mmCIF file of C-alpha atoms in Angstrom:
data_model
loop_
_atom_site.group_PDB
_atom_site.id
_atom_site.type_symbol
_atom_site.label_atom_id
_atom_site.label_comp_id
_atom_site.label_asym_id
_atom_site.label_seq_id
_atom_site.Cartn_x
_atom_site.Cartn_y
_atom_site.Cartn_z
ATOM 1 C CA UNK A 1 10.100 16.353 9.549
ATOM 2 C CA UNK A 2 13.264 18.248 8.654
ATOM 3 C CA UNK A 3 13.736 21.867 9.621
ATOM 4 C CA UNK A 4 13.109 24.346 6.845
ATOM 5 C CA UNK A 5 16.740 25.166 6.012
ATOM 6 C CA UNK A 6 17.712 21.500 5.733
ATOM 7 C CA UNK A 7 14.621 20.935 3.643
ATOM 8 C CA UNK A 8 15.548 23.753 1.302
ATOM 9 C CA UNK A 9 19.018 22.303 0.682
ATOM 10 C CA UNK A 10 17.586 18.800 0.170
ATOM 11 C CA UNK A 11 15.140 20.115 -2.398
ATOM 12 C CA UNK A 12 17.915 21.956 -4.210
ATOM 13 C CA UNK A 13 19.985 18.807 -4.319
ATOM 14 C CA UNK A 14 17.058 16.904 -5.835
ATOM 15 C CA UNK A 15 16.212 19.552 -8.387
ATOM 16 C CA UNK A 16 19.668 20.169 -9.811
ATOM 17 C CA UNK A 17 21.544 17.758 -12.029
ATOM 18 C CA UNK A 18 25.302 17.278 -12.007
ATOM 19 C CA UNK A 19 25.351 18.864 -15.473
ATOM 20 C CA UNK A 20 23.953 22.112 -13.992
ATOM 21 C CA UNK A 21 26.710 22.337 -11.403
ATOM 22 C CA UNK A 22 29.930 20.921 -12.914
ATOM 23 C CA UNK A 23 32.596 23.063 -14.462
ATOM 24 C CA UNK A 24 32.972 22.554 -18.199
ATOM 25 C CA UNK A 25 36.330 24.297 -18.306
ATOM 26 C CA UNK A 26 38.368 21.102 -18.290
ATOM 27 C CA UNK A 27 42.118 20.747 -18.147
ATOM 28 C CA UNK A 28 42.828 17.220 -19.361
ATOM 29 C CA UNK A 29 45.933 15.655 -20.855
ATOM 30 C CA UNK A 30 46.526 12.836 -23.316
ATOM 31 C CA UNK A 31 48.537 9.662 -22.686
ATOM 32 C CA UNK A 32 51.674 11.112 -24.324
ATOM 33 C CA UNK A 33 51.978 14.046 -21.911
ATOM 34 C CA UNK A 34 54.583 14.034 -19.165
ATOM 35 C CA UNK A 35 54.195 14.582 -15.436
ATOM 36 C CA UNK A 36 56.025 17.867 -15.964
ATOM 37 C CA UNK A 37 53.277 18.980 -18.389
ATOM 38 C CA UNK A 38 50.654 18.202 -15.746
ATOM 39 C CA UNK A 39 52.625 20.074 -13.082
ATOM 40 C CA UNK A 40 52.663 23.166 -15.327
ATOM 41 C CA UNK A 41 48.926 22.916 -15.986
ATOM 42 C CA UNK A 42 48.186 22.593 -12.270
ATOM 43 C CA UNK A 43 50.442 25.514 -11.371
ATOM 44 C CA UNK A 44 49.128 27.858 -14.077
ATOM 45 C CA UNK A 45 45.465 27.144 -13.419
ATOM 46 C CA UNK A 46 45.364 26.583 -9.670
ATOM 47 C CA UNK A 47 43.922 23.061 -9.892
ATOM 48 C CA UNK A 48 44.820 19.908 -8.007
ATOM 49 C CA UNK A 49 43.732 17.086 -10.315
ATOM 50 C CA UNK A 50 43.947 16.446 -14.058
ATOM 51 C CA UNK A 51 42.190 13.617 -15.941
ATOM 52 C CA UNK A 52 44.072 11.664 -18.616
ATOM 53 C CA UNK A 53 41.940 11.066 -21.711
ATOM 54 C CA UNK A 54 42.099 8.965 -24.826
ATOM 55 C CA UNK A 55 39.703 10.288 -27.495
ATOM 56 C CA UNK A 56 37.688 12.018 -24.753
ATOM 57 C CA UNK A 57 37.358 8.819 -22.683
ATOM 58 C CA UNK A 58 38.821 9.071 -19.188
ATOM 59 C CA UNK A 59 41.599 6.488 -18.808
ATOM 60 C CA UNK A 60 43.263 7.852 -15.664
ATOM 61 C CA UNK A 61 43.697 10.770 -13.312
ATOM 62 C CA UNK A 62 46.752 12.547 -11.903
ATOM 63 C CA UNK A 63 46.463 14.169 -8.501
ATOM 64 C CA UNK A 64 48.702 16.687 -6.740
ATOM 65 C CA UNK A 65 49.942 13.793 -4.631
ATOM 66 C CA UNK A 66 51.120 11.926 -7.776
ATOM 67 C CA UNK A 67 53.027 15.061 -8.871
ATOM 68 C CA UNK A 68 54.721 15.400 -5.472
ATOM 69 C CA UNK A 69 55.876 11.757 -5.559
ATOM 70 C CA UNK A 70 57.206 12.170 -9.125
ATOM 71 C CA UNK A 71 58.972 15.390 -8.103
ATOM 72 C CA UNK A 72 60.593 13.711 -5.093
ATOM 73 C CA UNK A 73 61.873 10.885 -7.288
ATOM 74 C CA UNK A 74 62.942 13.191 -10.159
ATOM 75 C CA UNK A 75 60.495 11.504 -12.547
ATOM 76 C CA UNK A 76 58.665 14.545 -13.904
ATOM 77 C CA UNK A 77 59.888 13.780 -17.416
ATOM 78 C CA UNK A 78 58.060 10.431 -17.455
ATOM 79 C CA UNK A 79 54.734 9.857 -19.223
ATOM 80 C CA UNK A 80 51.556 10.289 -17.181
ATOM 81 C CA UNK A 81 50.577 6.686 -17.955
ATOM 82 C CA UNK A 82 53.297 5.483 -15.569
ATOM 83 C CA UNK A 83 51.916 7.490 -12.647
ATOM 84 C CA UNK A 84 48.174 7.903 -13.146
ATOM 85 C CA UNK A 85 45.446 6.174 -11.146
ATOM 86 C CA UNK A 86 43.595 4.035 -13.661
ATOM 87 C CA UNK A 87 40.636 3.007 -11.503
ATOM 88 C CA UNK A 88 38.784 6.277 -11.990
ATOM 89 C CA UNK A 89 35.291 6.760 -10.604
ATOM 90 C CA UNK A 90 33.249 8.974 -12.945
ATOM 91 C CA UNK A 91 29.755 10.421 -12.559
ATOM 92 C CA UNK A 92 27.142 10.720 -15.276
ATOM 93 C CA UNK A 93 26.048 14.273 -16.090
ATOM 94 C CA UNK A 94 22.385 13.170 -16.006
ATOM 95 C CA UNK A 95 22.443 12.157 -12.316
ATOM 96 C CA UNK A 96 20.859 14.342 -9.626
ATOM 97 C CA UNK A 97 23.256 16.528 -7.657
ATOM 98 C CA UNK A 98 22.392 14.602 -4.499
ATOM 99 C CA UNK A 99 24.170 11.568 -6.021
ATOM 100 C CA UNK A 100 27.367 13.587 -6.326
ATOM 101 C CA UNK A 101 27.016 14.661 -2.688
ATOM 102 C CA UNK A 102 26.671 10.970 -1.707
ATOM 103 C CA UNK A 103 29.688 10.086 -3.866
ATOM 104 C CA UNK A 104 31.848 12.660 -2.052
ATOM 105 C CA UNK A 105 30.667 11.226 1.291
ATOM 106 C CA UNK A 106 31.385 7.646 0.266
ATOM 107 C CA UNK A 107 34.786 8.178 -1.393
ATOM 108 C CA UNK A 108 37.899 10.088 -0.341
ATOM 109 C CA UNK A 109 38.196 11.877 -3.727
ATOM 110 C CA UNK A 110 38.164 15.666 -4.035
ATOM 111 C CA UNK A 111 36.899 15.713 -7.607
ATOM 112 C CA UNK A 112 35.016 13.471 -10.018
ATOM 113 C CA UNK A 113 35.291 13.583 -13.805
ATOM 114 C CA UNK A 114 31.786 13.883 -15.300
ATOM 115 C CA UNK A 115 30.887 11.943 -18.456
ATOM 116 C CA UNK A 116 28.037 12.010 -20.969
ATOM 117 C CA UNK A 117 26.019 9.047 -22.252
ATOM 118 C CA UNK A 118 28.821 8.173 -24.682
ATOM 119 C CA UNK A 119 31.173 8.010 -21.681
ATOM 120 C CA UNK A 120 33.099 11.073 -22.917
ATOM 121 C CA UNK A 121 34.562 13.594 -20.483
ATOM 122 C CA UNK A 122 32.328 16.681 -20.372
ATOM 123 C CA UNK A 123 33.157 18.269 -17.018
ATOM 124 C CA UNK A 124 34.603 18.073 -13.533
ATOM 125 C CA UNK A 125 32.713 18.375 -10.276
ATOM 126 C CA UNK A 126 34.264 19.404 -6.945
ATOM 127 C CA UNK A 127 32.746 20.216 -3.523
ATOM 128 C CA UNK A 128 33.391 23.881 -4.332
ATOM 129 C CA UNK A 129 31.188 23.667 -7.461
ATOM 130 C CA UNK A 130 28.459 22.167 -5.317
ATOM 131 C CA UNK A 131 28.676 24.852 -2.616
ATOM 132 C CA UNK A 132 28.588 27.664 -5.162
ATOM 133 C CA UNK A 133 25.636 26.142 -7.015
ATOM 134 C CA UNK A 134 23.665 25.664 -3.796
ATOM 135 C CA UNK A 135 24.318 29.251 -2.691
ATOM 136 C CA UNK A 136 23.296 30.553 -6.138
ATOM 137 C CA UNK A 137 20.084 28.525 -6.120
ATOM 138 C CA UNK A 138 19.237 29.483 -2.527
ATOM 139 C CA UNK A 139 19.613 33.122 -3.387
ATOM 140 C CA UNK A 140 17.457 32.752 -6.505
ATOM 141 C CA UNK A 141 14.742 30.981 -4.511
ATOM 142 C CA UNK A 142 14.908 33.643 -1.809
ATOM 143 C CA UNK A 143 14.133 36.243 -4.478
ATOM 144 C CA UNK A 144 11.188 34.140 -5.596
ATOM 145 C CA UNK A 145 9.849 33.846 -2.049
ATOM 146 C CA UNK A 146 10.136 37.606 -1.519
ATOM 147 C CA UNK A 147 8.236 38.159 -4.739
ATOM 148 C CA UNK A 148 5.562 35.701 -3.624
ATOM 149 C CA UNK A 149 5.176 37.426 -0.251
ATOM 150 C CA UNK A 150 4.800 40.846 -1.842
ATOM 151 C CA UNK A 151 1.240 42.240 -1.563
ATOM 152 C CA UNK A 152 -0.822 41.287 -4.569
ATOM 153 C CA UNK A 153 -4.233 42.322 -5.862
ATOM 154 C CA UNK A 154 -4.837 38.858 -7.321
ATOM 155 C CA UNK A 155 -6.641 36.519 -4.898
ATOM 156 C CA UNK A 156 -4.549 33.488 -4.074
ATOM 157 C CA UNK A 157 -5.683 29.908 -4.565
ATOM 158 C CA UNK A 158 -4.767 27.098 -2.149
ATOM 159 C CA UNK A 159 -1.330 27.605 -0.714
ATOM 160 C CA UNK A 160 1.503 25.311 -1.649
ATOM 161 C CA UNK A 161 2.195 22.375 0.682
ATOM 162 C CA UNK A 162 5.872 21.512 0.807
ATOM 163 C CA UNK A 163 7.336 19.089 3.360
ATOM 164 C CA UNK A 164 10.280 16.748 3.663
ATOM 165 C CA UNK A 165 10.425 13.675 5.873
ATOM 166 C CA UNK A 166 13.471 11.715 6.950
ATOM 167 C CA UNK A 167 13.071 7.942 6.744
ATOM 168 C CA UNK A 168 15.180 5.455 8.689
ATOM 169 C CA UNK A 169 16.127 1.966 7.625
ATOM 170 C CA UNK A 170 13.780 -0.731 8.995
ATOM 171 C CA UNK A 171 11.702 1.812 10.930
ATOM 172 C CA UNK A 172 8.360 0.285 9.979
ATOM 173 C CA UNK A 173 6.844 1.808 13.100
ATOM 174 C CA UNK A 174 6.897 5.270 11.512
ATOM 175 C CA UNK A 175 6.858 4.412 7.813
ATOM 176 C CA UNK A 176 3.636 5.701 6.325
ATOM 177 C CA UNK A 177 3.403 8.860 8.451
ATOM 178 C CA UNK A 178 4.194 11.099 5.471
ATOM 179 C CA UNK A 179 1.543 9.377 3.375
ATOM 180 C CA UNK A 180 -1.017 9.777 6.166
ATOM 181 C CA UNK A 181 -0.272 13.520 6.279
ATOM 182 C CA UNK A 182 -0.480 13.704 2.494
ATOM 183 C CA UNK A 183 -3.891 12.055 2.615
ATOM 184 C CA UNK A 184 -5.180 14.516 5.217
ATOM 185 C CA UNK A 185 -3.878 17.475 3.202
ATOM 186 C CA UNK A 186 -5.515 16.302 -0.038
ATOM 187 C CA UNK A 187 -8.785 15.636 1.767
ATOM 188 C CA UNK A 188 -8.684 19.158 3.206
ATOM 189 C CA UNK A 189 -8.282 20.512 -0.313
ATOM 190 C CA UNK A 190 -11.380 18.617 -1.528
ATOM 191 C CA UNK A 191 -9.499 16.333 -3.927
ATOM 192 C CA UNK A 192 -11.706 13.414 -5.180
ATOM 193 C CA UNK A 193 -11.233 10.210 -3.092
ATOM 194 C CA UNK A 194 -10.030 8.095 -6.041
ATOM 195 C CA UNK A 195 -7.217 10.550 -6.746
ATOM 196 C CA UNK A 196 -6.340 10.759 -3.038
ATOM 197 C CA UNK A 197 -6.093 6.982 -2.997
ATOM 198 C CA UNK A 198 -3.680 6.921 -5.944
ATOM 199 C CA UNK A 199 -1.532 9.705 -4.493
ATOM 200 C CA UNK A 200 -1.408 8.022 -1.078
ATOM 201 C CA UNK A 201 -0.470 4.654 -2.599
ATOM 202 C CA UNK A 202 2.462 6.150 -4.559
ATOM 203 C CA UNK A 203 3.697 7.934 -1.467
ATOM 204 C CA UNK A 204 3.273 4.895 0.777
ATOM 205 C CA UNK A 205 4.974 2.478 -1.627
ATOM 206 C CA UNK A 206 7.957 4.839 -1.910
ATOM 207 C CA UNK A 207 8.131 5.347 1.856
ATOM 208 C CA UNK A 208 8.121 1.604 2.471
ATOM 209 C CA UNK A 209 10.711 1.081 -0.265
ATOM 210 C CA UNK A 210 13.166 3.452 1.426
ATOM 211 C CA UNK A 211 12.595 1.893 4.849
ATOM 212 C CA UNK A 212 12.797 -1.707 3.650
ATOM 213 C CA UNK A 213 15.513 -1.566 1.014
ATOM 214 C CA UNK A 214 17.810 1.412 1.522
ATOM 215 C CA UNK A 215 20.225 2.795 4.112
ATOM 216 C CA UNK A 216 17.641 5.531 4.767
ATOM 217 C CA UNK A 217 16.588 8.628 2.880
ATOM 218 C CA UNK A 218 14.057 11.392 2.519
ATOM 219 C CA UNK A 219 10.639 11.824 1.000
ATOM 220 C CA UNK A 220 9.551 15.264 -0.155
ATOM 221 C CA UNK A 221 5.939 16.149 -0.871
ATOM 222 C CA UNK A 222 4.883 19.111 -2.949
ATOM 223 C CA UNK A 223 1.219 19.912 -3.499
ATOM 224 C CA UNK A 224 -0.307 22.838 -5.375
ATOM 225 C CA UNK A 225 -3.692 23.294 -7.035
ATOM 226 C CA UNK A 226 -2.873 21.005 -9.934
ATOM 227 C CA UNK A 227 -0.515 18.279 -8.836
ATOM 228 C CA UNK A 228 1.034 16.266 -6.064
ATOM 229 C CA UNK A 229 4.708 15.659 -6.637
ATOM 230 C CA UNK A 230 6.788 13.213 -4.615
ATOM 231 C CA UNK A 231 10.548 13.001 -4.619
ATOM 232 C CA UNK A 232 11.892 9.955 -2.811
ATOM 233 C CA UNK A 233 15.620 9.754 -2.460
ATOM 234 C CA UNK A 234 17.834 7.375 -0.537
ATOM 235 C CA UNK A 235 21.525 7.145 0.311
ATOM 236 C CA UNK A 236 22.160 3.767 -1.292
ATOM 237 C CA UNK A 237 22.964 1.016 -1.918
ATOM 238 C CA UNK A 238 21.378 1.730 -5.325
ATOM 239 C CA UNK A 239 19.658 -0.689 -7.703
ATOM 240 C CA UNK A 240 22.017 -2.631 -10.004
ATOM 241 C CA UNK A 241 19.246 -3.719 -12.423
ATOM 242 C CA UNK A 242 16.471 -1.134 -12.751
ATOM 243 C CA UNK A 243 14.539 -3.108 -15.380
ATOM 244 C CA UNK A 244 14.307 -6.088 -13.020
ATOM 245 C CA UNK A 245 13.276 -3.849 -10.108
ATOM 246 C CA UNK A 246 10.413 -2.471 -12.194
ATOM 247 C CA UNK A 247 9.094 -5.974 -12.942
ATOM 248 C CA UNK A 248 6.271 -7.276 -10.753
ATOM 249 C CA UNK A 249 7.402 -10.056 -8.454
ATOM 250 C CA UNK A 250 11.100 -9.135 -8.408
ATOM 251 C CA UNK A 251 12.219 -8.541 -4.835
ATOM 252 C CA UNK A 252 15.411 -8.510 -2.801
ATOM 253 C CA UNK A 253 13.524 -8.435 0.519
ATOM 254 C CA UNK A 254 14.782 -10.583 3.380
ATOM 255 C CA UNK A 255 12.631 -12.834 5.568
ATOM 256 C CA UNK A 256 12.148 -10.210 8.258
ATOM 257 C CA UNK A 257 10.781 -7.671 5.765
ATOM 258 C CA UNK A 258 8.465 -10.375 4.413
ATOM 259 C CA UNK A 259 7.261 -11.131 7.945
ATOM 260 C CA UNK A 260 6.081 -7.498 8.093
ATOM 261 C CA UNK A 261 3.829 -8.173 5.096
ATOM 262 C CA UNK A 262 6.111 -6.510 2.538
ATOM 263 C CA UNK A 263 8.557 -7.724 -0.080
ATOM 264 C CA UNK A 264 6.273 -9.195 -2.738
ATOM 265 C CA UNK A 265 8.099 -7.241 -5.418
ATOM 266 C CA UNK A 266 5.102 -5.041 -6.212
ATOM 267 C CA UNK A 267 6.237 -1.714 -4.733
ATOM 268 C CA UNK A 268 7.907 0.122 -7.604
ATOM 269 C CA UNK A 269 5.643 -1.298 -10.362
ATOM 270 C CA UNK A 270 2.580 -0.401 -8.286
ATOM 271 C CA UNK A 271 3.862 3.129 -7.598
ATOM 272 C CA UNK A 272 4.400 3.584 -11.345
ATOM 273 C CA UNK A 273 0.973 2.108 -12.166
ATOM 274 C CA UNK A 274 -0.931 4.626 -10.053
ATOM 275 C CA UNK A 275 1.232 7.660 -10.963
ATOM 276 C CA UNK A 276 0.547 9.977 -13.880
ATOM 277 C CA UNK A 277 4.264 10.587 -14.329
ATOM 278 C CA UNK A 278 7.052 8.429 -12.943
ATOM 279 C CA UNK A 279 10.814 8.658 -13.240
ATOM 280 C CA UNK A 280 13.488 6.595 -11.527
ATOM 281 C CA UNK A 281 17.263 6.919 -11.456
ATOM 282 C CA UNK A 282 19.708 4.834 -9.504
ATOM 283 C CA UNK A 283 23.454 4.647 -9.043
ATOM 284 C CA UNK A 284 25.120 1.728 -7.280
ATOM 285 C CA UNK A 285 26.813 2.949 -4.065
ATOM 286 C CA UNK A 286 25.132 6.349 -4.549
ATOM 287 C CA UNK A 287 21.402 5.933 -4.115
ATOM 288 C CA UNK A 288 18.072 5.932 -5.863
ATOM 289 C CA UNK A 289 15.785 8.799 -6.727
ATOM 290 C CA UNK A 290 12.152 8.489 -7.739
ATOM 291 C CA UNK A 291 10.024 11.389 -8.895
ATOM 292 C CA UNK A 292 6.307 10.771 -9.241
ATOM 293 C CA UNK A 293 3.423 13.082 -10.084
ATOM 294 C CA UNK A 294 -0.312 12.608 -9.624
ATOM 295 C CA UNK A 295 -2.504 15.290 -11.205
ATOM 296 C CA UNK A 296 -5.231 16.367 -8.815
ATOM 297 C CA UNK A 297 -7.893 17.206 -11.365
ATOM 298 C CA UNK A 298 -7.412 14.369 -13.818
ATOM 299 C CA UNK A 299 -9.456 11.209 -13.304
ATOM 300 C CA UNK A 300 -8.447 8.007 -15.027
ATOM 301 C CA UNK B 1 -23.522 -5.437 2.950
ATOM 302 C CA UNK B 2 -23.637 -3.876 6.402
ATOM 303 C CA UNK B 3 -20.451 -4.065 8.471
ATOM 304 C CA UNK B 4 -22.369 -4.846 11.656
ATOM 305 C CA UNK B 5 -23.879 -8.017 10.142
ATOM 306 C CA UNK B 6 -20.449 -9.181 8.950
ATOM 307 C CA UNK B 7 -18.887 -8.529 12.340
ATOM 308 C CA UNK B 8 -21.659 -10.550 13.998
ATOM 309 C CA UNK B 9 -21.195 -13.389 11.521
ATOM 310 C CA UNK B 10 -17.511 -13.684 12.434
ATOM 311 C CA UNK B 11 -18.165 -13.147 16.143
ATOM 312 C CA UNK B 12 -15.571 -10.393 15.955
ATOM 313 C CA UNK B 13 -14.664 -8.257 18.943
ATOM 314 C CA UNK B 14 -14.322 -4.483 18.513
ATOM 315 C CA UNK B 15 -10.913 -2.910 19.233
ATOM 316 C CA UNK B 16 -11.739 0.565 17.989
ATOM 317 C CA UNK B 17 -15.024 1.737 16.484
ATOM 318 C CA UNK B 18 -16.144 5.259 15.631
ATOM 319 C CA UNK B 19 -19.649 6.514 16.363
ATOM 320 C CA UNK B 20 -22.412 5.060 14.161
ATOM 321 C CA UNK B 21 -20.150 2.296 12.937
ATOM 322 C CA UNK B 22 -23.127 -0.049 12.738
ATOM 323 C CA UNK B 23 -24.306 1.834 9.670
ATOM 324 C CA UNK B 24 -21.064 1.475 7.703
ATOM 325 C CA UNK B 25 -21.585 -0.114 4.283
ATOM 326 C CA UNK B 26 -19.054 -2.587 2.872
ATOM 327 C CA UNK B 27 -18.554 -2.728 -0.889
ATOM 328 C CA UNK B 28 -16.254 -5.753 -1.096
ATOM 329 C CA UNK B 29 -14.092 -8.064 1.001
ATOM 330 C CA UNK B 30 -10.353 -8.514 0.537
ATOM 331 C CA UNK B 31 -8.392 -11.162 2.430
ATOM 332 C CA UNK B 32 -4.591 -11.101 2.459
ATOM 333 C CA UNK B 33 -1.511 -11.234 4.656
ATOM 334 C CA UNK B 34 0.543 -9.319 2.099
ATOM 335 C CA UNK B 35 0.464 -5.558 2.377
ATOM 336 C CA UNK B 36 1.706 -5.336 -1.187
ATOM 337 C CA UNK B 37 -1.454 -7.174 -2.303
ATOM 338 C CA UNK B 38 -3.685 -4.813 -0.354
ATOM 339 C CA UNK B 39 -2.003 -1.861 -2.052
ATOM 340 C CA UNK B 40 -2.738 -3.209 -5.540
ATOM 341 C CA UNK B 41 -6.347 -4.131 -4.720
ATOM 342 C CA UNK B 42 -8.963 -2.138 -6.625
ATOM 343 C CA UNK B 43 -12.115 -2.527 -4.510
ATOM 344 C CA UNK B 44 -13.877 0.356 -2.802
ATOM 345 C CA UNK B 45 -15.183 0.474 0.782
ATOM 346 C CA UNK B 46 -13.370 -2.794 1.394
ATOM 347 C CA UNK B 47 -13.550 -4.913 4.488
ATOM 348 C CA UNK B 48 -10.016 -6.145 4.980
ATOM 349 C CA UNK B 49 -9.403 -9.582 6.507
ATOM 350 C CA UNK B 50 -5.848 -10.298 7.588
ATOM 351 C CA UNK B 51 -3.884 -12.100 10.264
ATOM 352 C CA UNK B 52 -1.128 -9.454 10.304
ATOM 353 C CA UNK B 53 -1.048 -7.426 13.519
ATOM 354 C CA UNK B 54 1.523 -4.709 12.757
ATOM 355 C CA UNK B 55 0.576 -1.004 12.838
ATOM 356 C CA UNK B 56 1.188 -1.017 9.081
ATOM 357 C CA UNK B 57 -1.995 -3.033 8.569
ATOM 358 C CA UNK B 58 -4.117 -0.190 9.899
ATOM 359 C CA UNK B 59 -2.049 2.416 8.063
ATOM 360 C CA UNK B 60 -2.348 0.478 4.796
ATOM 361 C CA UNK B 61 -6.107 0.125 5.284
ATOM 362 C CA UNK B 62 -6.339 3.896 5.670
ATOM 363 C CA UNK B 63 -4.201 4.496 2.582
ATOM 364 C CA UNK B 64 -6.505 2.406 0.364
ATOM 365 C CA UNK B 65 -9.630 3.847 2.009
ATOM 366 C CA UNK B 66 -10.822 0.554 3.522
ATOM 367 C CA UNK B 67 -14.150 0.558 5.386
ATOM 368 C CA UNK B 68 -12.857 -1.603 8.246
ATOM 369 C CA UNK B 69 -10.295 -4.239 9.251
ATOM 370 C CA UNK B 70 -10.970 -7.565 10.933
ATOM 371 C CA UNK B 71 -7.886 -9.345 12.197
ATOM 372 C CA UNK B 72 -8.638 -13.039 11.898
ATOM 373 C CA UNK B 73 -7.144 -16.138 13.474
ATOM 374 C CA UNK B 74 -6.310 -14.205 16.641
ATOM 375 C CA UNK B 75 -7.586 -14.580 20.207
ATOM 376 C CA UNK B 76 -5.843 -11.349 21.136
ATOM 377 C CA UNK B 77 -3.913 -8.573 19.408
ATOM 378 C CA UNK B 78 -1.100 -6.173 20.419
ATOM 379 C CA UNK B 79 -2.452 -3.347 22.636
ATOM 380 C CA UNK B 80 -0.896 -0.588 20.467
ATOM 381 C CA UNK B 81 -3.143 -1.406 17.511
ATOM 382 C CA UNK B 82 -6.170 0.313 19.051
ATOM 383 C CA UNK B 83 -4.255 3.607 19.108
ATOM 384 C CA UNK B 84 -3.222 3.221 15.463
ATOM 385 C CA UNK B 85 -6.833 2.531 14.480
ATOM 386 C CA UNK B 86 -8.026 5.589 16.384
ATOM 387 C CA UNK B 87 -5.453 7.842 14.723
ATOM 388 C CA UNK B 88 -6.335 6.543 11.272
ATOM 389 C CA UNK B 89 -10.067 6.371 12.100
ATOM 390 C CA UNK B 90 -10.303 2.799 10.838
ATOM 391 C CA UNK B 91 -12.839 0.521 12.575
ATOM 392 C CA UNK B 92 -10.840 -2.446 13.868
ATOM 393 C CA UNK B 93 -11.987 -5.862 15.142
ATOM 394 C CA UNK B 94 -10.493 -9.260 15.788
ATOM 395 C CA UNK B 95 -11.887 -12.735 15.523
ATOM 396 C CA UNK B 96 -10.599 -16.199 16.341
ATOM 397 C CA UNK B 97 -12.111 -17.497 13.084
ATOM 398 C CA UNK B 98 -9.546 -18.645 10.508
ATOM 399 C CA UNK B 99 -9.136 -16.565 7.373
ATOM 400 C CA UNK B 100 -10.514 -19.349 5.203
ATOM 401 C CA UNK B 101 -13.529 -19.905 7.438
ATOM 402 C CA UNK B 102 -14.152 -16.146 7.621
ATOM 403 C CA UNK B 103 -14.170 -15.941 3.809
ATOM 404 C CA UNK B 104 -16.573 -18.906 3.573
ATOM 405 C CA UNK B 105 -18.975 -17.400 6.117
ATOM 406 C CA UNK B 106 -18.979 -13.986 4.436
ATOM 407 C CA UNK B 107 -19.327 -15.611 1.004
ATOM 408 C CA UNK B 108 -22.428 -17.474 2.197
ATOM 409 C CA UNK B 109 -23.853 -14.198 3.492
ATOM 410 C CA UNK B 110 -23.450 -12.660 0.069
ATOM 411 C CA UNK B 111 -25.118 -15.655 -1.608
ATOM 412 C CA UNK B 112 -28.067 -15.637 0.783
ATOM 413 C CA UNK B 113 -31.293 -14.376 -0.844
#
């Protein structure tokens, strides 16, 4: 189990999307701008990277380093297209913030252009944006907790159960511990056995998935009077074909995983089948996030 | 069916049993060596027959609310499994009978008048 402060940050990173955190004040240039133009923009606005766009599509990026090289070689009058990096890694605005955190860990870049579904530039995300957003959210949640702790005349129902568990690659010895705790908690709350079974299966399938197929990750359980919500997130490698992964019988498991009794390609479809709500997002090299809900007072 | 009668039929040896286990009722039998299959099974109060001996077998049985687990085709099992069964409170046995033979014997029990 993670300590409470780490848990809080993990939960924030799951809950926020890149769109909520990025800056939308974008300084971008077109292909016919010069390096000198970019230098002026950087200087006047205190920024260190400028995307090059063609009809709002990102075609390159100029960094402070590119400007310094151009300055050294007296080439500031040349077009940006001669100096820009064209292999630009962008992030989708719909992705969870945790994916951006993974992207900054996995790449040396100090900023990522953010694009919408039409692949148009809509923002920029930097580590500073992330830090500020996390601090803002922490402070907002602190206010909420203080409000919750304030004396109240209204009798309280069952308290909220909120835990995060770290899962390690190939650690089948401990995989399933979170689900066992979930089961005990639901039993304690008097939830009907059939619903407990569904909730435990979702949790267990997602735990095993992280252990068997990812580089490791976390599973967060949230239980209140009405629902059990699971957020399972891993640090990659991501699923290249989500439709295939959601089909029964599709599996990338190796022989060792199969020898443990897993890897029949039923995990994700089964987790979806027994959930009342199910959402999955994945980014190659970034990770996969699954959110699943089982309502505790709704029989099927 | 009564678990005790099924255990006797397979000449299974107890590894962990709670108190009053002889009275446990079994609703259905499920035989598989694939944990994924166990997790998609629909039966209630299942007796699980498997030749897998990892701690995940016991954990999976607990997740689906199985009545008991009999590990078949085994003359012995890893010592750590008893602890897992105790933690999960899952009655656990093993039997040297093959999975196929175990299914046949239990099937005949069900058919008996």
